[in-house]
DNA sequence: CAGGATCCACGGCGATACTG
DNA sequence: CAGTATCGCCGTGGATCCTG
């Protein structure tokens, strides 16, 4: 099975299934963070990932653990300590995610630019048809 | 700027921003389809991408167009014909997405397996504490 | 054929409060 | 510290109908 052969209709559902998890913003963040830092505690992750709520971080970690991408290690101490890290499977996922990350860093500017151009055109078109809209409204 | 350097806190927002679009399930599908088939019409895409509604396909294509990833070509015929294809920027995105796609195809089985194991353990734990739950409910 | 407009349900997600 | 439980909003997205 060649690499370019993987995108037949048959694999659409598999891709879809996988995307439902890893296509998730927080999951990508968590994998990215764990991939770089190796092992992190719950609140360390929470601090590193900007804007994540404690609820979403918990859910994300649970799903990643369930999918065999992240290990969860509980240390029976007080105060409690729980450490997260990537499994071997998770580390392999880190590769394509890293590629995506790099692409983002490199092309974010181009996207912002494209949006500006598109929006400028759109507002121009909107202004052009403003009379018709106003007419229809009145 | 090295590749491994791209995941500092600074790029978190850029990645987040990009992920909001390309992390989207349908966007990935569209890019994947266009990347393989080159140029596709609206309904061709709709047929190829299983489960997408016409509304979501429209929105997805608009966003991709706005981000400069997809071109939209209207042929003033009757019946109307609109063709979509990837821009150069879109083609570069196709690379990391393809990597993700390949990863999905290759590791989907492992994920399903991991889920089964996890769920089996969870239901076992749930059964274990069923009395306590029943007690609390009663 | 390609899509705009509208309606509506549902669930994702944040905020908050509580626990071991 | 690392969660669980509950509530409530509102955005997402499907279904449906209509147009050029």
CSV table of C-alpha atoms (C1' of nucleotides) in Angstrom, one decimal:
chain,number,residue,atom,x,y,z
A,1,UNK,CA,0.0,0.0,0.0
A,2,UNK,CA,1.7,3.2,-1.2
A,3,UNK,CA,1.4,6.5,0.6
A,4,UNK,CA,-0.4,8.2,-2.2
A,5,UNK,CA,-2.9,5.4,-2.2
A,6,UNK,CA,-4.2,6.0,1.3
A,7,UNK,CA,-6.8,8.5,0.3
A,8,UNK,CA,-9.3,6.3,-1.4
A,9,UNK,CA,-13.0,6.6,-0.4
A,10,UNK,CA,-12.5,3.7,1.9
A,11,UNK,CA,-10.2,5.5,4.2
A,12,UNK,CA,-12.4,8.5,4.3
A,13,UNK,CA,-14.2,7.3,7.4
A,14,UNK,CA,-10.9,6.4,9.2
A,15,UNK,CA,-9.5,9.8,8.4
A,16,UNK,CA,-12.8,11.3,9.6
A,17,UNK,CA,-12.7,9.3,12.8
A,18,UNK,CA,-9.1,10.3,13.5
A,19,UNK,CA,-9.7,13.9,12.7
A,20,UNK,CA,-12.5,14.1,15.2
A,21,UNK,CA,-9.9,13.8,17.9
A,22,UNK,CA,-6.6,15.0,16.5
A,23,UNK,CA,-8.2,17.7,14.4
A,24,UNK,CA,-9.3,19.1,17.7
A,25,UNK,CA,-7.5,22.3,18.6
A,26,UNK,CA,-6.7,21.4,22.2
A,27,UNK,CA,-5.5,17.9,21.4
A,28,UNK,CA,-3.0,19.3,18.9
A,29,UNK,CA,-1.8,21.7,21.6
A,30,UNK,CA,-1.5,19.0,24.2
A,31,UNK,CA,0.4,16.7,21.9
A,32,UNK,CA,2.6,19.6,20.8
A,33,UNK,CA,3.4,20.5,24.4
A,34,UNK,CA,4.1,17.0,25.6
A,35,UNK,CA,6.1,16.3,22.5
A,36,UNK,CA,8.5,19.2,23.4
A,37,UNK,CA,8.6,18.9,27.1
A,38,UNK,CA,8.4,15.2,27.5
A,39,UNK,CA,6.4,15.0,30.7
A,40,UNK,CA,4.1,17.6,32.2
A,41,UNK,CA,1.7,17.8,35.1
A,42,UNK,CA,-1.9,18.9,34.7
A,43,UNK,CA,-1.5,22.5,35.8
A,44,UNK,CA,1.7,22.8,33.9
A,45,UNK,CA,-0.2,21.9,30.7
A,46,UNK,CA,-2.9,24.3,31.7
A,47,UNK,CA,-0.5,27.1,32.1
A,48,UNK,CA,1.3,26.3,28.8
A,49,UNK,CA,-1.8,26.0,26.7
A,50,UNK,CA,-3.2,29.4,26.6
A,51,UNK,CA,-7.0,29.7,27.0
A,52,UNK,CA,-7.8,26.1,27.8
A,53,UNK,CA,-10.3,25.6,30.5
A,54,UNK,CA,-9.7,23.0,33.2
A,55,UNK,CA,-12.7,21.1,32.0
A,56,UNK,CA,-11.5,21.0,28.4
A,57,UNK,CA,-8.0,20.0,29.3
A,58,UNK,CA,-9.4,17.2,31.4
A,59,UNK,CA,-11.6,15.9,28.6
A,60,UNK,CA,-8.8,16.3,26.0
A,61,UNK,CA,-6.4,14.4,28.1
A,62,UNK,CA,-8.9,11.6,28.8
A,63,UNK,CA,-9.6,11.2,25.0
A,64,UNK,CA,-5.9,11.2,24.2
A,65,UNK,CA,-5.4,8.6,26.9
A,66,UNK,CA,-8.3,6.6,25.6
A,67,UNK,CA,-6.8,6.7,22.1
A,68,UNK,CA,-3.5,5.4,23.4
A,69,UNK,CA,-1.7,8.6,22.6
A,70,UNK,CA,-1.0,9.8,26.1
A,71,UNK,CA,-0.1,8.0,29.3
A,72,UNK,CA,-1.4,9.2,32.7
A,73,UNK,CA,0.7,8.5,35.7
A,74,UNK,CA,-0.7,9.1,39.2
A,75,UNK,CA,1.6,9.5,42.1
A,76,UNK,CA,-0.2,8.7,45.4
A,77,UNK,CA,1.2,11.7,47.2
A,78,UNK,CA,-0.3,14.6,48.9
A,79,UNK,CA,-0.8,17.0,47.3
A,80,UNK,CA,-1.6,14.7,44.4
A,81,UNK,CA,0.7,14.6,41.4
A,82,UNK,CA,-0.3,13.4,37.9
A,83,UNK,CA,2.0,13.4,35.1
A,84,UNK,CA,1.3,13.1,31.4
A,85,UNK,CA,3.5,12.1,28.5
A,86,UNK,CA,3.2,10.8,25.0
A,87,UNK,CA,3.1,7.1,24.3
A,88,UNK,CA,5.1,5.7,21.4
A,89,UNK,CA,2.0,6.0,19.2
A,90,UNK,CA,1.6,9.6,20.4
A,91,UNK,CA,5.2,10.3,19.5
A,92,UNK,CA,4.6,9.2,15.9
A,93,UNK,CA,1.6,11.5,15.8
A,94,UNK,CA,3.8,14.3,16.9
A,95,UNK,CA,5.6,14.1,13.5
A,96,UNK,CA,2.7,15.1,11.3
A,97,UNK,CA,1.5,17.5,13.9
A,98,UNK,CA,4.8,19.1,14.0
A,99,UNK,CA,4.7,19.4,10.2
A,100,UNK,CA,1.4,21.2,10.5
A,101,UNK,CA,2.8,23.4,13.2
A,102,UNK,CA,5.7,24.4,11.0
A,103,UNK,CA,3.4,25.1,8.1
A,104,UNK,CA,1.3,27.3,10.3
A,105,UNK,CA,4.2,29.3,11.5
A,106,UNK,CA,5.5,29.7,8.0
A,107,UNK,CA,2.2,30.5,6.2
A,108,UNK,CA,0.2,32.3,8.7
A,109,UNK,CA,1.2,35.6,7.3
A,110,UNK,CA,0.1,34.7,3.8
A,111,UNK,CA,-3.3,33.6,5.1
A,112,UNK,CA,-3.8,36.8,7.0
A,113,UNK,CA,-2.9,38.7,3.9
A,114,UNK,CA,-5.3,36.7,1.7
A,115,UNK,CA,-8.1,37.3,4.2
A,116,UNK,CA,-7.5,41.0,4.1
A,117,UNK,CA,-7.7,41.1,0.3
A,118,UNK,CA,-10.8,38.9,0.3
A,119,UNK,CA,-12.5,41.0,2.9
A,120,UNK,CA,-11.7,44.2,1.1
A,121,UNK,CA,-13.3,42.8,-2.0
A,122,UNK,CA,-16.3,41.6,-0.2
A,123,UNK,CA,-17.0,44.9,1.5
A,124,UNK,CA,-16.6,46.6,-1.8
A,125,UNK,CA,-19.2,44.2,-3.3
A,126,UNK,CA,-21.5,44.7,-0.4
A,127,UNK,CA,-21.2,48.5,-0.7
A,128,UNK,CA,-22.0,48.1,-4.4
A,129,UNK,CA,-25.2,46.3,-3.8
A,130,UNK,CA,-26.1,48.4,-0.7
A,131,UNK,CA,-28.8,50.3,-2.6
A,132,UNK,CA,-30.5,47.1,-3.7
A,133,UNK,CA,-30.4,45.8,-0.1
A,134,UNK,CA,-31.8,49.1,1.3
A,135,UNK,CA,-34.5,49.0,-1.4
A,136,UNK,CA,-35.5,45.5,-0.5
A,137,UNK,CA,-35.6,46.5,3.1
A,138,UNK,CA,-37.6,49.6,2.6
B,1,UNK,CA,14.5,30.1,12.7
B,2,UNK,CA,14.8,26.3,13.0
B,3,UNK,CA,11.9,24.0,12.6
B,4,UNK,CA,12.0,22.8,16.1
B,5,UNK,CA,11.9,26.4,17.3
B,6,UNK,CA,8.5,27.1,15.9
B,7,UNK,CA,6.5,26.0,18.9
B,8,UNK,CA,7.4,28.7,21.3
B,9,UNK,CA,4.6,30.4,23.1
B,10,UNK,CA,4.7,33.2,20.6
B,11,UNK,CA,3.4,31.0,17.8
B,12,UNK,CA,0.7,29.5,19.9
B,13,UNK,CA,-1.8,32.0,18.7
B,14,UNK,CA,-0.8,31.6,15.0
B,15,UNK,CA,-1.1,27.9,15.3
B,16,UNK,CA,-4.4,28.3,17.1
B,17,UNK,CA,-5.6,30.6,14.4
B,18,UNK,CA,-4.6,28.3,11.6
B,19,UNK,CA,-6.0,25.3,13.4
B,20,UNK,CA,-9.4,27.0,13.6
B,21,UNK,CA,-9.6,26.6,9.8
B,22,UNK,CA,-7.5,23.7,8.7
B,23,UNK,CA,-8.1,21.8,11.9
B,24,UNK,CA,-11.7,21.7,10.7
B,25,UNK,CA,-12.8,18.3,9.5
B,26,UNK,CA,-14.4,19.4,6.3
B,27,UNK,CA,-11.5,21.7,5.3
B,28,UNK,CA,-9.1,18.9,5.6
B,29,UNK,CA,-11.4,16.7,3.4
B,30,UNK,CA,-11.8,19.4,0.8
B,31,UNK,CA,-8.0,20.0,0.6
B,32,UNK,CA,-7.4,16.3,0.4
B,33,UNK,CA,-9.9,15.8,-2.4
B,34,UNK,CA,-8.7,18.8,-4.4
B,35,UNK,CA,-5.1,17.8,-3.9
B,36,UNK,CA,-5.8,14.5,-5.5
B,37,UNK,CA,-8.2,15.3,-8.2
B,38,UNK,CA,-6.9,18.7,-9.1
B,39,UNK,CA,-10.1,20.4,-10.0
B,40,UNK,CA,-13.6,19.6,-8.9
B,41,UNK,CA,-17.1,21.0,-9.2
B,42,UNK,CA,-19.3,21.7,-6.2
B,43,UNK,CA,-21.4,18.6,-6.5
B,44,UNK,CA,-18.5,16.5,-7.2
B,45,UNK,CA,-16.9,17.5,-4.0
B,46,UNK,CA,-20.2,17.0,-2.2
B,47,UNK,CA,-20.4,13.4,-3.5
B,48,UNK,CA,-16.8,12.7,-2.8
B,49,UNK,CA,-16.9,14.0,0.8
B,50,UNK,CA,-19.2,11.6,2.6
B,51,UNK,CA,-21.7,13.2,5.0
B,52,UNK,CA,-21.0,16.9,4.2
B,53,UNK,CA,-24.1,19.0,3.9
B,54,UNK,CA,-24.4,21.5,1.1
B,55,UNK,CA,-24.4,24.3,3.6
B,56,UNK,CA,-21.1,23.2,5.3
B,57,UNK,CA,-19.5,22.6,2.0
B,58,UNK,CA,-20.3,26.1,0.9
B,59,UNK,CA,-19.0,27.6,4.1
B,60,UNK,CA,-15.9,25.5,4.0
B,61,UNK,CA,-15.1,26.5,0.5
B,62,UNK,CA,-15.7,30.1,1.2
B,63,UNK,CA,-13.3,30.1,4.1
B,64,UNK,CA,-10.7,28.2,2.2
B,65,UNK,CA,-11.1,30.7,-0.6
B,66,UNK,CA,-10.8,33.6,1.8
B,67,UNK,CA,-7.7,32.2,3.3
B,68,UNK,CA,-6.1,32.0,-0.2
B,69,UNK,CA,-6.0,28.2,-0.2
B,70,UNK,CA,-8.6,27.5,-2.9
B,71,UNK,CA,-9.6,29.2,-6.1
B,72,UNK,CA,-13.2,29.5,-7.2
B,73,UNK,CA,-13.8,29.7,-10.9
B,74,UNK,CA,-17.3,30.5,-12.2
B,75,UNK,CA,-18.2,29.7,-15.8
B,76,UNK,CA,-21.1,31.8,-16.9
B,77,UNK,CA,-23.0,28.9,-18.5
B,78,UNK,CA,-26.4,27.4,-18.0
B,79,UNK,CA,-26.6,25.3,-16.1
B,80,UNK,CA,-24.0,27.1,-14.0
B,81,UNK,CA,-20.6,25.5,-13.5
B,82,UNK,CA,-18.2,26.4,-10.7
B,83,UNK,CA,-14.8,24.7,-10.3
B,84,UNK,CA,-12.6,24.6,-7.3
B,85,UNK,CA,-8.9,23.9,-7.1
B,86,UNK,CA,-6.0,24.5,-4.8
B,87,UNK,CA,-3.9,27.6,-5.0
B,88,UNK,CA,-0.1,27.3,-4.7
B,89,UNK,CA,-0.5,28.0,-1.0
B,90,UNK,CA,-3.1,25.3,-0.8
B,91,UNK,CA,-0.8,22.9,-2.5
B,92,UNK,CA,1.8,23.5,0.2
B,93,UNK,CA,-0.8,22.8,2.8
B,94,UNK,CA,-1.6,19.6,1.1
B,95,UNK,CA,1.8,18.2,2.1
B,96,UNK,CA,1.3,18.3,5.9
B,97,UNK,CA,-2.3,17.3,5.5
B,98,UNK,CA,-1.3,14.3,3.4
B,99,UNK,CA,1.1,13.3,6.2
B,100,UNK,CA,-1.7,13.5,8.6
B,101,UNK,CA,-3.9,11.4,6.3
B,102,UNK,CA,-1.2,8.8,6.0
B,103,UNK,CA,-0.8,8.7,9.7
B,104,UNK,CA,-4.5,8.2,10.1
B,105,UNK,CA,-4.6,5.3,7.7
B,106,UNK,CA,-1.7,3.7,9.3
B,107,UNK,CA,-2.6,4.1,12.9
B,108,UNK,CA,-6.3,4.0,13.0
B,109,UNK,CA,-6.3,0.4,13.9
B,110,UNK,CA,-4.1,1.0,16.9
B,111,UNK,CA,-6.4,3.8,18.1
B,112,UNK,CA,-9.5,1.6,17.8
B,113,UNK,CA,-7.7,-1.1,19.7
B,114,UNK,CA,-6.6,1.3,22.4
B,115,UNK,CA,-10.1,2.6,22.8
B,116,UNK,CA,-11.5,-0.9,23.2
B,117,UNK,CA,-9.0,-1.7,26.0
B,118,UNK,CA,-9.7,1.6,27.7
B,119,UNK,CA,-13.4,1.2,27.5
B,120,UNK,CA,-13.2,-2.3,28.8
B,121,UNK,CA,-11.3,-1.1,31.8
B,122,UNK,CA,-13.7,1.8,32.3
B,123,UNK,CA,-16.8,-0.4,32.3
B,124,UNK,CA,-15.1,-2.8,34.7
B,125,UNK,CA,-14.4,0.1,37.1
B,126,UNK,CA,-17.9,1.4,36.7
B,127,UNK,CA,-19.3,-2.0,37.5
B,128,UNK,CA,-17.1,-2.1,40.5
B,129,UNK,CA,-18.5,1.1,41.9
B,130,UNK,CA,-22.1,0.4,40.8
B,131,UNK,CA,-23.2,-0.4,44.3
B,132,UNK,CA,-21.9,2.9,45.6
B,133,UNK,CA,-23.7,4.7,42.8
B,134,UNK,CA,-26.9,2.8,43.4
B,135,UNK,CA,-26.6,3.6,47.1
B,136,UNK,CA,-26.1,7.2,46.5
B,137,UNK,CA,-29.1,7.2,44.2
B,138,UNK,CA,-31.4,5.4,46.5
C,1,DC,C1',-26.2,23.1,-10.9
C,2,DA,C1',-24.6,26.0,-7.3
C,3,DG,C1',-25.7,28.3,-3.4
C,4,DG,C1',-28.4,31.9,-0.5
C,5,DA,C1',-31.8,32.2,3.5
C,6,DT,C1',-34.1,30.5,7.5
C,7,DC,C1',-35.3,27.7,11.3
C,8,DC,C1',-34.1,24.9,15.1
C,9,DA,C1',-32.0,21.4,17.9
C,10,DC,C1',-28.2,19.8,20.3
C,11,DG,C1',-24.0,19.6,22.2
C,12,DG,C1',-19.6,21.8,23.0
C,13,DC,C1',-17.6,24.6,26.0
C,14,DG,C1',-16.9,28.0,29.7
C,15,DA,C1',-18.0,29.4,34.5
C,16,DT,C1',-18.7,28.0,38.9
C,17,DA,C1',-18.8,25.2,43.0
C,18,DC,C1',-17.4,21.1,45.4
C,19,DT,C1',-14.1,16.9,46.7
C,20,DG,C1',-10.2,13.6,47.9
D,1,DC,C1',-3.2,19.8,43.1
D,2,DA,C1',-6.1,17.4,40.1
D,3,DG,C1',-9.9,16.6,39.2
D,4,DT,C1',-15.7,15.7,39.2
D,5,DA,C1',-20.5,17.7,38.8
D,6,DT,C1',-23.9,20.8,37.3
D,7,DC,C1',-25.8,24.6,34.8
D,8,DG,C1',-26.6,27.6,31.0
D,9,DC,C1',-25.4,30.0,26.9
D,10,DC,C1',-24.7,30.3,22.1
D,11,DG,C1',-22.4,28.7,18.1
D,12,DT,C1',-22.3,24.9,14.9
D,13,DG,C1',-24.3,22.5,11.7
D,14,DG,C1',-28.2,19.7,9.6
D,15,DA,C1',-32.8,20.1,7.2
D,16,DT,C1',-35.6,22.4,4.3
D,17,DC,C1',-37.1,25.6,1.0
D,18,DC,C1',-36.1,29.0,-2.5
D,19,DT,C1',-33.4,31.4,-6.5
D,20,DG,C1',-30.5,32.6,-10.7
